[in-house]
PDB file of C-alpha atoms in Angstrom:
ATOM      1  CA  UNK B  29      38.122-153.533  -7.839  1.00  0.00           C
ATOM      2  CA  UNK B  30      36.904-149.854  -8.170  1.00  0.00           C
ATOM      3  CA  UNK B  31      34.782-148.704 -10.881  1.00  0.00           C
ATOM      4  CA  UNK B  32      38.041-147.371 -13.277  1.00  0.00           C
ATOM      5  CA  UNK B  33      39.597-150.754 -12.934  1.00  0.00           C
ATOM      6  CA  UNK B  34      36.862-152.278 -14.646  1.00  0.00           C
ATOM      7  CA  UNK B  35      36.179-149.476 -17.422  1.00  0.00           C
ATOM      8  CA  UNK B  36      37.756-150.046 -20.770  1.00  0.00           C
ATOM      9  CA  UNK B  37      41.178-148.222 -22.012  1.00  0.00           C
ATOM     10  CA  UNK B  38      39.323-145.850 -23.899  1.00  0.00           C
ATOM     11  CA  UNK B  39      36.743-145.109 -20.781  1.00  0.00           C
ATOM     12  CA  UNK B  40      39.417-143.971 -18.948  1.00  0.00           C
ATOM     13  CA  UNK B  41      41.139-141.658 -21.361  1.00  0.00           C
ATOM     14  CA  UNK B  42      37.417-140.155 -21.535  1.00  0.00           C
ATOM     15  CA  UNK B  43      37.351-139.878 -18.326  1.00  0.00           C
ATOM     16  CA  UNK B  44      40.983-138.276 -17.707  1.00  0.00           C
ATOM     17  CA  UNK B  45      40.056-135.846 -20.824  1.00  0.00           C
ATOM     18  CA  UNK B  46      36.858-134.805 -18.629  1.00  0.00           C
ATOM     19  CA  UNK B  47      38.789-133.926 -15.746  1.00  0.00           C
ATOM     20  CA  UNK B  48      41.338-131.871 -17.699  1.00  0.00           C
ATOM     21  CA  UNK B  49      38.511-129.932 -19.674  1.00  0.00           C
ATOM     22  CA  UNK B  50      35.757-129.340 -17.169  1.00  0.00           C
ATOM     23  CA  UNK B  51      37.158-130.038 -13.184  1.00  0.00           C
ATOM     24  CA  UNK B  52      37.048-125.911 -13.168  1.00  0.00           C
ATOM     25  CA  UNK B  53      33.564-125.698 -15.069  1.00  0.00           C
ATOM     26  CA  UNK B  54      32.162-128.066 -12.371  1.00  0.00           C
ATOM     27  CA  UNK B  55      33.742-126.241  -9.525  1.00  0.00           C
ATOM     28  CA  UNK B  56      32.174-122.779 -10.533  1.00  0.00           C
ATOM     29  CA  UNK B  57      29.081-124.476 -11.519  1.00  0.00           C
ATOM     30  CA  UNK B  58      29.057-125.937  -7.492  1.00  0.00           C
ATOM     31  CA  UNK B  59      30.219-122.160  -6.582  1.00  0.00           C
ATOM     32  CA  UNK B  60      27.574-120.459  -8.366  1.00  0.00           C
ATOM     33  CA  UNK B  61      24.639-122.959  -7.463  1.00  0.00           C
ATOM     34  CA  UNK B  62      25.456-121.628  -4.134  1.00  0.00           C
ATOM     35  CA  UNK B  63      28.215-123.939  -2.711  1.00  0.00           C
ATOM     36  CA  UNK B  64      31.069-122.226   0.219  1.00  0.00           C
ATOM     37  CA  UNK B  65      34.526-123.389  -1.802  1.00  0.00           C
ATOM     38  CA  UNK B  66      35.405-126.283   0.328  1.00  0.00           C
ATOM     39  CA  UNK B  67      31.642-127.632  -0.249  1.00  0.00           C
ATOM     40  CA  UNK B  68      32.679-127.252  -4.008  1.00  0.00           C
ATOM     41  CA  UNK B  69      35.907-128.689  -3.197  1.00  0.00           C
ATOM     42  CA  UNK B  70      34.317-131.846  -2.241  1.00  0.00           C
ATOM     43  CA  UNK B  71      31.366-131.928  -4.350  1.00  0.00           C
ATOM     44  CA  UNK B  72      33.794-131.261  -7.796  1.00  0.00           C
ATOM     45  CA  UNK B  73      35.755-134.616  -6.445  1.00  0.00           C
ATOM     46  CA  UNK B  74      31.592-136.529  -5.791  1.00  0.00           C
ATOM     47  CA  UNK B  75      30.507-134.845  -9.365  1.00  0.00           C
ATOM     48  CA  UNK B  76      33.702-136.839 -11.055  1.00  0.00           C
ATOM     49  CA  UNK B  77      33.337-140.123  -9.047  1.00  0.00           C
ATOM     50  CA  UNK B  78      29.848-140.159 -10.208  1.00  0.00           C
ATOM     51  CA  UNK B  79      31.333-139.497 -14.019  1.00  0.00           C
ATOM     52  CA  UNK B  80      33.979-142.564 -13.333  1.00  0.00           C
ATOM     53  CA  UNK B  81      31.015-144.943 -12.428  1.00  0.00           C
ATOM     54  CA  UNK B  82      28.889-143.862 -15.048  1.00  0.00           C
ATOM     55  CA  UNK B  83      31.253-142.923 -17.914  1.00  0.00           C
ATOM     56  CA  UNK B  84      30.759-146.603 -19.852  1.00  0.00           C
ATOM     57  CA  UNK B  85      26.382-145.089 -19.830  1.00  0.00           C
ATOM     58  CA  UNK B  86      27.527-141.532 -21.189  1.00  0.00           C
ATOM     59  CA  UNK B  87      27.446-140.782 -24.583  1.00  0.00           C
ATOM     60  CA  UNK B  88      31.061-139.395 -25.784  1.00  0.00           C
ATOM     61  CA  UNK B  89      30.852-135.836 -26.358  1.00  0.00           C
ATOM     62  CA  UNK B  90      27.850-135.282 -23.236  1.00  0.00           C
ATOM     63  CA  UNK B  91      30.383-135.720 -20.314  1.00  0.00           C
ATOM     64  CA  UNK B  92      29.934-131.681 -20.131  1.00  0.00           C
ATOM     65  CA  UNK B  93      26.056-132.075 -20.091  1.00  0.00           C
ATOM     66  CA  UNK B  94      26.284-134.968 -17.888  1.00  0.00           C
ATOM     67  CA  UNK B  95      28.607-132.983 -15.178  1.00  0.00           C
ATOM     68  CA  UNK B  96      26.168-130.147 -15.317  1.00  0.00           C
ATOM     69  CA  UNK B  97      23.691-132.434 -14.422  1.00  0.00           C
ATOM     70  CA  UNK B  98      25.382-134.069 -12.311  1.00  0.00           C
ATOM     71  CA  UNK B  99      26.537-130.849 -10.288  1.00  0.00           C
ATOM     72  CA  UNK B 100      23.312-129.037 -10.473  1.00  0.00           C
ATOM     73  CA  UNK B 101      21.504-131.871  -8.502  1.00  0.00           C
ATOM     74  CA  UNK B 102      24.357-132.541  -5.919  1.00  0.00           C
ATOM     75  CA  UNK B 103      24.397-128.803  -5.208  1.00  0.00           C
ATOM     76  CA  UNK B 104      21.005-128.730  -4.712  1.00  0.00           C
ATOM     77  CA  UNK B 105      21.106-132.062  -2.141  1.00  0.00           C
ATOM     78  CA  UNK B 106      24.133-129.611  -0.551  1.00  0.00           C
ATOM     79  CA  UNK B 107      21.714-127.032   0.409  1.00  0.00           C
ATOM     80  CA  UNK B 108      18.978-129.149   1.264  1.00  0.00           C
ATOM     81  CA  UNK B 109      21.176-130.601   3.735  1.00  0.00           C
ATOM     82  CA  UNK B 110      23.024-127.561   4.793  1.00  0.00           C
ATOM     83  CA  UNK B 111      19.288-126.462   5.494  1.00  0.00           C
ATOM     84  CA  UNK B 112      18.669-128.830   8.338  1.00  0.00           C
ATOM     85  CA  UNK B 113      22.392-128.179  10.106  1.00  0.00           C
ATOM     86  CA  UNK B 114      22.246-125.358  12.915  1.00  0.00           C
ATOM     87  CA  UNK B 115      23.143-121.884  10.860  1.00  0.00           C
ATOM     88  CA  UNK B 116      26.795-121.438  10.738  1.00  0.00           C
ATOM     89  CA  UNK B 117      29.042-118.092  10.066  1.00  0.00           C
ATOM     90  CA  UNK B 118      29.649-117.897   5.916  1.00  0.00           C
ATOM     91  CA  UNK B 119      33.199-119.237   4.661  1.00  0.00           C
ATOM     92  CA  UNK B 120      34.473-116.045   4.696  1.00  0.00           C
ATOM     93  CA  UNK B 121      36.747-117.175   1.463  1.00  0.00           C
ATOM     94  CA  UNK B 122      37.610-115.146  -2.128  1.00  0.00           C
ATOM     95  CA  UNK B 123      34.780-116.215  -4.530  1.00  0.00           C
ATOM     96  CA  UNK B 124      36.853-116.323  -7.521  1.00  0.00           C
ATOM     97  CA  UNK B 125      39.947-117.616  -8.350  1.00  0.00           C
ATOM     98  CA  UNK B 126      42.034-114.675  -8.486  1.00  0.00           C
ATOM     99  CA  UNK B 127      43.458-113.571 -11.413  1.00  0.00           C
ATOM    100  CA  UNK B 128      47.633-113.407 -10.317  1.00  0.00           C
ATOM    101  CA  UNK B 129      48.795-109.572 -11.127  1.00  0.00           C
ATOM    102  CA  UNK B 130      45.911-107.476  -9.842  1.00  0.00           C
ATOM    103  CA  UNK B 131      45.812-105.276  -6.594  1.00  0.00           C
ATOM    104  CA  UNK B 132      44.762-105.779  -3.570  1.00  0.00           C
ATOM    105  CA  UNK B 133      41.523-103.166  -3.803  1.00  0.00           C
ATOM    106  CA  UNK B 134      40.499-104.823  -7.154  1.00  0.00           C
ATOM    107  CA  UNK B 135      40.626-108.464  -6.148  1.00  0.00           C
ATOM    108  CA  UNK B 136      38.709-106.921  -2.757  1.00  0.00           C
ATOM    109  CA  UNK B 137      36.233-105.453  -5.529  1.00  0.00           C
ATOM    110  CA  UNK B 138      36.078-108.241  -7.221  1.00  0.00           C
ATOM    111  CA  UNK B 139      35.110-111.041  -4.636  1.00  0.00           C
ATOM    112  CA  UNK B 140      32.683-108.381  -3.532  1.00  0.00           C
ATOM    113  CA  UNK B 141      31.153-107.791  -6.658  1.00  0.00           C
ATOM    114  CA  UNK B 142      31.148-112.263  -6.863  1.00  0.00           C
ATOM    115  CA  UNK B 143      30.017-112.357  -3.774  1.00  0.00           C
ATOM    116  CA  UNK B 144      26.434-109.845  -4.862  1.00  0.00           C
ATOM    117  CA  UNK B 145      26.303-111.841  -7.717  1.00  0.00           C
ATOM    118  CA  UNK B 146      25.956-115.189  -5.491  1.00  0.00           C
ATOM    119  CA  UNK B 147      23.605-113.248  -2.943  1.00  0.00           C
ATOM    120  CA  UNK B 148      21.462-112.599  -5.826  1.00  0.00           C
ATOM    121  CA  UNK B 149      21.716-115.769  -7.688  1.00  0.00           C
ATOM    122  CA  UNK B 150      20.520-117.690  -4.377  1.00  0.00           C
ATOM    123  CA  UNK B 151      17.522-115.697  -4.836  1.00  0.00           C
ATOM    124  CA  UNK B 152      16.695-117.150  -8.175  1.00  0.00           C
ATOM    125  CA  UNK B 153      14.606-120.348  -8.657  1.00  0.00           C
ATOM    126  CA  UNK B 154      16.841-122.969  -9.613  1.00  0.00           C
ATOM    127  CA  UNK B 155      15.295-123.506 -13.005  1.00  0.00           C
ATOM    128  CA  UNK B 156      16.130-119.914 -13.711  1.00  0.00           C
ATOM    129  CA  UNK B 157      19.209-119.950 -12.024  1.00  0.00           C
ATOM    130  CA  UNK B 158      20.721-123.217 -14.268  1.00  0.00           C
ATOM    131  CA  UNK B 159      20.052-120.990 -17.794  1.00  0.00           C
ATOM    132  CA  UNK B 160      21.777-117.832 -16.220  1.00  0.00           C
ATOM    133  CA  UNK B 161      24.792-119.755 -14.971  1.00  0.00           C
ATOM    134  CA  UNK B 162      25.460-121.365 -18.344  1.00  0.00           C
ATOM    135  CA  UNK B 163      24.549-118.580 -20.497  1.00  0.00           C
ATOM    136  CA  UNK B 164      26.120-116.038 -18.921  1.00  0.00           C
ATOM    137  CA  UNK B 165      28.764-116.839 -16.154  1.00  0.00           C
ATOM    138  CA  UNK B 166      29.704-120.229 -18.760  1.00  0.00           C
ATOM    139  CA  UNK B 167      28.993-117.996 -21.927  1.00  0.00           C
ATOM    140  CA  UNK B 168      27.458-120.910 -23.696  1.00  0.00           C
ATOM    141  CA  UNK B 169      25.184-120.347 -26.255  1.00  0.00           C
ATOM    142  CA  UNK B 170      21.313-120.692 -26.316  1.00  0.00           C
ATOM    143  CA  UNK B 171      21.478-124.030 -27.885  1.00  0.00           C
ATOM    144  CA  UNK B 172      24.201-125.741 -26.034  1.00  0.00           C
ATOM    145  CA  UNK B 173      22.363-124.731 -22.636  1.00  0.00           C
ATOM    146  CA  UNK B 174      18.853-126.080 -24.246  1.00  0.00           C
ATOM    147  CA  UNK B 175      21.072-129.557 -24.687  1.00  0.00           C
ATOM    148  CA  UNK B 176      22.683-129.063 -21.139  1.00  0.00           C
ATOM    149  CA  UNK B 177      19.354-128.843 -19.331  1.00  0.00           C
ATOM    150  CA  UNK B 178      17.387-131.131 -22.390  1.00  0.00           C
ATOM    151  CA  UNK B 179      14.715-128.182 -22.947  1.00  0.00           C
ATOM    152  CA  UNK B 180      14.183-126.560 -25.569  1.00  0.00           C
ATOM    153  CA  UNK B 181      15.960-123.499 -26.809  1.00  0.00           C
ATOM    154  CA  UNK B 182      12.849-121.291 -26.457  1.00  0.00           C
ATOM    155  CA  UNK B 183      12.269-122.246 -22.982  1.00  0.00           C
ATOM    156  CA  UNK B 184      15.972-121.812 -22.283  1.00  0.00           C
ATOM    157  CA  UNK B 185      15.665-117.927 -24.058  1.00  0.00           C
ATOM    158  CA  UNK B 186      12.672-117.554 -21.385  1.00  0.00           C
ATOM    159  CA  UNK B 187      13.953-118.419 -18.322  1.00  0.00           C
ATOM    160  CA  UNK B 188      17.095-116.383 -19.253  1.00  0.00           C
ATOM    161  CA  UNK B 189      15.207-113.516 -19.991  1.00  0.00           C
ATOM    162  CA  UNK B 190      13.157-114.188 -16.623  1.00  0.00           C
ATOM    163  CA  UNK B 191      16.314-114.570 -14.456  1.00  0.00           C
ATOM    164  CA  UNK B 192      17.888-111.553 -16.014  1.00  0.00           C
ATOM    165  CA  UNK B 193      14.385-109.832 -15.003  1.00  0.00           C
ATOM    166  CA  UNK B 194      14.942-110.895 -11.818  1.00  0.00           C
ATOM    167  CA  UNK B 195      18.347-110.236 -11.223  1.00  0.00           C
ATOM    168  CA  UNK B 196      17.799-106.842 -11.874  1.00  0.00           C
ATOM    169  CA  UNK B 197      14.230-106.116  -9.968  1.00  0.00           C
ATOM    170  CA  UNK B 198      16.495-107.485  -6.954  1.00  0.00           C
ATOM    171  CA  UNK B 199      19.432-105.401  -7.617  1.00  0.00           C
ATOM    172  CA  UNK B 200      17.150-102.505  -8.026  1.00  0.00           C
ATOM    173  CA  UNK B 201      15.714-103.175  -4.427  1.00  0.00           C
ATOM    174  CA  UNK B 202      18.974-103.620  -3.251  1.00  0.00           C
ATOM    175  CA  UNK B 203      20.364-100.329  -4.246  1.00  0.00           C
ATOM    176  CA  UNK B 204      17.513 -98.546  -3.089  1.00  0.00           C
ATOM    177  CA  UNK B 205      17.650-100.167   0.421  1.00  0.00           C
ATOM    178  CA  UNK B 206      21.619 -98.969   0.091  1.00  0.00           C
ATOM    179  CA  UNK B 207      20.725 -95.729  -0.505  1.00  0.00           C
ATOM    180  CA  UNK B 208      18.695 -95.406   2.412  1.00  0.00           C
ATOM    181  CA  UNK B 209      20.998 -96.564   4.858  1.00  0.00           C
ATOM    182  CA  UNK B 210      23.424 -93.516   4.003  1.00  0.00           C
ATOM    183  CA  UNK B 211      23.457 -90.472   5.715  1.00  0.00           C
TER     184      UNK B 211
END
């Protein structure tokens, strides 16, 4: 008997209602934590078999806290373990699920500009790195990130100001290091 046999009726509805309202949150959470897609392929699918086992232990109205959670710590077992396998060529994949009408030269802009973005987020601590995902990639708000990540809201406005700090001293190098590659 698997883990969703044995959870009640309403366990499972919870559980379903997850999946509807945060399988893409988790996925671009995995993405941005520095995941290739098909590692956030499977690791979205791991995040939400961990939810299923757990989901009688989460409080009802956490399950997006508890996938953060959840995701931020499997991602960060991903790379661990991606660190001890021989170095491989990158995926190669778009970094963003496309939006369906534009052109080809913006979606190549696009998944370039995603692809910075994740070049400089790996660079970030991943304290730092969890308060600029959700604030500002997820757009949630000071307070819902201090829940998220169970800190408080000041130490959440910190780090965000920190990573932000960050983000842009290494942006700043990069650029410059641009610049002097042209002729």
């Amino acid at each position: 008997m698997t883990a969703l046999e044995l959870s009640s009726r309403s366990d499972r509805a919870r559980l379903k209602s997850a999946v509807v309202a945060y399988y893409d949150f988790a996925w671009r959470v995995l993405r941005r934590f520095g995941l290739s897609s098909d590692e956030a392929d499977d690791a979205t699918q791991e995040v939400f078999a961990v939810l299923a086992s757990k989901i009688a232990a989460v409080e009802p109205g956490a399950e997006k806290t508890y996938l953060f959670q959840t995701a931020s710590r499997l991602a960060s077992n991903v790379r661990r373990r991606r660190a001890r396998l021989p170095v491989q060529a990158g995926d190669g994949e778009l970094d963003a699920h496309p939006d369906p009408s534009p052109t080809p030269e913006s979606l190549a802009d696009a998944n370039q500009r995603w692809r910075r973005l994740d070049e400089l987020l790996a660079r970030l601590p991943d304290d730092l790195r969890s308060v600029f995902i959700l604030c500002e990639i997820e757009s949630t708000t000071l307070a819902e990130a201090a829940s998220m990540l169970e800190i408080p809201q000041g130490t959440v406005a910190s780090r965000l100001r920190r990573a932000r700090a960050q983000l842009l001293a290494s942006m700043e190098v990069c650029s410059s290091e641009s610049r002097k590659d042209e002729p």
